[in-house]
């Protein structure tokens, strides 16, 4: 892959450049949008964003571990966050995951956008589910996501997803991912696609959170639910 064909991902957020930059440079902030809750999340964030990253704070540029470049620029009365993927490394074992890493960044940037747009300060709790990419359509059918198949981004929806009647708005769509805000999860967020689902909740009590995870486990093909800490 040449430099000219490196994937470039962008989000726009209605906050100042300084606020957007802080969401990338304050570890506790990063832990609220990067990935999902797991035993190794803290170490992963350290490695990617801090220990092995190169920061140009004056110009709001961060080169993360692995070479992905994140820039924050002013955009009208908000800010634009742009992530440019590193080129292929030439290591076939590592490059085999290039697409998966790009898809991960799409999901994580949308989670960042969600936090910044809504000004969320409540700690998140997440369930993560993964299966083979080839089973994504099966997972969507089992969950009931066909009800929102034709709803455009920004539009309201109501659907029965994983046995629960929920409503909210379509947060985003990409070539292979769908994001839904879910009011019943404390204005939470579902990111689904490519054989994975990240279920982000805010303010649910333990019983509600565990019941939600159980409903999803019952329907998810070869469910792999990450432990929550």
Tab-separated table of C-alpha atoms in Angstrom, residues 3-168:
chain	number	residue	atom	x	y	z
A	3	UNK	CA	1.352	6.515	1.089
A	4	UNK	CA	-1.393	7.835	-1.236
A	5	UNK	CA	-3.729	4.968	-0.308
A	6	UNK	CA	-3.500	5.071	3.480
A	7	UNK	CA	-7.029	5.075	4.923
A	8	UNK	CA	-8.033	8.403	6.437
A	9	UNK	CA	-10.829	8.562	8.996
A	10	UNK	CA	-12.479	11.773	10.203
A	11	UNK	CA	-14.995	12.897	12.775
A	12	UNK	CA	-16.258	16.384	13.548
A	13	UNK	CA	-17.129	17.312	17.127
A	14	UNK	CA	-18.829	20.452	18.548
A	15	UNK	CA	-16.079	21.229	21.046
A	16	UNK	CA	-12.927	23.327	21.059
A	17	UNK	CA	-9.642	22.018	19.704
A	18	UNK	CA	-8.299	22.018	23.261
A	19	UNK	CA	-11.192	19.877	24.529
A	20	UNK	CA	-10.788	17.410	21.674
A	21	UNK	CA	-7.026	17.246	22.233
A	22	UNK	CA	-7.530	16.620	25.943
A	23	UNK	CA	-9.739	13.633	25.081
A	24	UNK	CA	-6.674	12.154	23.347
A	25	UNK	CA	-4.066	13.100	25.956
A	26	UNK	CA	-5.803	12.561	29.302
A	27	UNK	CA	-5.633	8.860	30.090
A	28	UNK	CA	-8.885	8.702	32.044
A	29	UNK	CA	-10.624	10.349	29.097
A	30	UNK	CA	-9.138	7.875	26.614
A	31	UNK	CA	-10.304	4.980	28.785
A	32	UNK	CA	-13.885	6.186	28.288
A	33	UNK	CA	-13.893	5.805	24.495
A	34	UNK	CA	-11.053	3.583	23.305
A	35	UNK	CA	-11.849	-0.110	22.878
A	36	UNK	CA	-14.032	-1.736	25.501
A	37	UNK	CA	-13.574	-2.686	29.133
A	38	UNK	CA	-11.141	-5.572	29.544
A	39	UNK	CA	-8.305	-6.590	31.838
A	40	UNK	CA	-5.673	-5.303	29.408
A	41	UNK	CA	-7.342	-2.025	28.381
A	42	UNK	CA	-5.248	0.131	30.722
A	43	UNK	CA	-1.994	-1.328	29.393
A	44	UNK	CA	-3.191	-1.040	25.796
A	45	UNK	CA	-4.030	2.641	26.212
A	46	UNK	CA	-0.630	3.260	27.821
A	47	UNK	CA	1.170	1.594	24.925
A	48	UNK	CA	-0.792	3.175	22.078
A	49	UNK	CA	-1.291	6.716	23.367
A	50	UNK	CA	1.518	7.367	25.817
A	51	UNK	CA	4.548	5.085	26.249
A	52	UNK	CA	5.230	4.548	22.542
A	53	UNK	CA	3.521	7.625	21.087
A	54	UNK	CA	5.087	10.802	19.691
A	55	UNK	CA	3.266	14.009	20.616
A	56	UNK	CA	3.379	17.447	19.010
A	57	UNK	CA	1.199	19.297	21.502
A	58	UNK	CA	1.685	22.711	19.882
A	59	UNK	CA	0.224	21.492	16.583
A	60	UNK	CA	-2.161	18.957	18.146
A	61	UNK	CA	-0.635	15.980	16.353
A	62	UNK	CA	-0.188	12.538	17.876
A	63	UNK	CA	1.575	9.621	16.227
A	64	UNK	CA	0.311	6.586	18.087
A	65	UNK	CA	2.211	3.372	18.643
A	66	UNK	CA	2.244	1.587	15.290
A	67	UNK	CA	2.419	4.799	13.255
A	68	UNK	CA	-1.218	5.858	13.010
A	69	UNK	CA	-1.320	9.667	12.958
A	70	UNK	CA	-4.064	11.649	14.710
A	71	UNK	CA	-4.496	15.377	14.161
A	72	UNK	CA	-6.933	17.843	15.714
A	73	UNK	CA	-7.783	21.000	13.779
A	74	UNK	CA	-10.308	23.800	14.109
A	75	UNK	CA	-13.421	23.386	11.972
A	76	UNK	CA	-15.821	26.301	12.213
A	77	UNK	CA	-17.144	26.421	15.763
A	78	UNK	CA	-15.950	22.872	16.445
A	79	UNK	CA	-12.998	20.600	15.848
A	80	UNK	CA	-12.082	17.936	13.334
A	81	UNK	CA	-10.197	14.824	14.400
A	82	UNK	CA	-8.437	13.034	11.557
A	83	UNK	CA	-6.730	9.662	11.823
A	84	UNK	CA	-4.416	8.598	9.011
A	85	UNK	CA	-3.495	4.944	9.109
A	86	UNK	CA	0.140	3.897	9.030
A	87	UNK	CA	1.194	2.202	5.792
A	88	UNK	CA	1.434	-1.555	5.579
A	89	UNK	CA	4.528	-2.717	7.431
A	90	UNK	CA	5.695	-5.460	5.089
A	91	UNK	CA	5.315	-7.991	7.905
A	92	UNK	CA	2.696	-10.378	6.519
A	93	UNK	CA	1.611	-11.627	9.940
A	94	UNK	CA	0.980	-8.086	11.208
A	95	UNK	CA	-0.451	-6.773	7.936
A	96	UNK	CA	-3.060	-9.545	7.963
A	97	UNK	CA	-4.799	-7.534	10.700
A	98	UNK	CA	-4.610	-4.175	8.894
A	99	UNK	CA	-8.285	-4.138	7.939
A	100	UNK	CA	-9.358	-5.216	11.421
A	101	UNK	CA	-7.334	-2.393	12.984
A	102	UNK	CA	-8.881	0.129	10.587
A	103	UNK	CA	-12.361	-1.126	11.503
A	104	UNK	CA	-11.439	-0.835	15.165
A	105	UNK	CA	-10.421	2.783	14.702
A	106	UNK	CA	-13.720	3.532	12.947
A	107	UNK	CA	-15.606	2.183	15.961
A	108	UNK	CA	-13.411	3.896	18.539
A	109	UNK	CA	-13.526	7.297	16.828
A	110	UNK	CA	-17.308	7.088	16.763
A	111	UNK	CA	-17.254	6.259	20.469
A	112	UNK	CA	-15.061	9.327	21.005
A	113	UNK	CA	-17.446	11.449	18.964
A	114	UNK	CA	-20.374	10.160	21.028
A	115	UNK	CA	-18.687	11.092	24.304
A	116	UNK	CA	-17.736	14.577	23.105
A	117	UNK	CA	-21.046	15.404	21.421
A	118	UNK	CA	-23.043	14.414	24.491
A	119	UNK	CA	-20.554	15.730	27.044
A	120	UNK	CA	-20.571	12.398	28.850
A	121	UNK	CA	-18.762	12.253	32.186
A	122	UNK	CA	-20.451	9.157	33.647
A	123	UNK	CA	-18.121	6.124	33.598
A	124	UNK	CA	-19.070	3.603	30.932
A	125	UNK	CA	-19.740	-0.107	31.339
A	126	UNK	CA	-19.418	-2.289	28.274
A	127	UNK	CA	-20.121	-5.737	26.922
A	128	UNK	CA	-18.051	-6.921	23.964
A	129	UNK	CA	-19.052	-9.710	21.596
A	130	UNK	CA	-16.989	-11.121	18.770
A	131	UNK	CA	-17.341	-13.813	16.149
A	132	UNK	CA	-16.005	-14.604	12.693
A	133	UNK	CA	-16.520	-11.808	10.171
A	134	UNK	CA	-18.334	-14.325	7.961
A	135	UNK	CA	-21.044	-14.654	10.633
A	136	UNK	CA	-21.857	-10.944	10.869
A	137	UNK	CA	-25.105	-11.315	8.906
A	138	UNK	CA	-26.136	-14.211	11.124
A	139	UNK	CA	-25.463	-12.120	14.218
A	140	UNK	CA	-27.482	-9.206	12.815
A	141	UNK	CA	-30.431	-11.491	12.086
A	142	UNK	CA	-30.339	-13.075	15.539
A	143	UNK	CA	-30.244	-9.671	17.210
A	144	UNK	CA	-33.070	-8.192	15.146
A	145	UNK	CA	-31.047	-5.443	13.508
A	146	UNK	CA	-32.989	-5.855	10.264
A	147	UNK	CA	-35.560	-3.463	11.756
A	148	UNK	CA	-33.106	-0.589	11.358
A	149	UNK	CA	-31.530	-1.713	8.084
A	150	UNK	CA	-32.949	1.182	6.058
A	151	UNK	CA	-32.941	3.943	8.683
A	152	UNK	CA	-30.503	6.721	7.658
A	153	UNK	CA	-27.936	8.284	9.997
A	154	UNK	CA	-29.383	10.919	12.306
A	155	UNK	CA	-32.898	9.500	12.129
A	156	UNK	CA	-34.851	8.149	15.099
A	157	UNK	CA	-35.569	4.433	15.301
A	158	UNK	CA	-37.440	1.969	17.480
A	159	UNK	CA	-36.672	-1.738	17.334
A	160	UNK	CA	-36.525	-4.951	19.311
A	161	UNK	CA	-32.822	-5.717	19.625
A	162	UNK	CA	-31.662	-8.799	21.500
A	163	UNK	CA	-35.100	-9.219	23.037
A	164	UNK	CA	-35.388	-5.649	24.330
A	165	UNK	CA	-37.554	-2.905	22.854
A	166	UNK	CA	-35.251	0.086	22.483
A	167	UNK	CA	-35.192	3.422	20.751
A	168	UNK	CA	-32.763	6.201	19.946
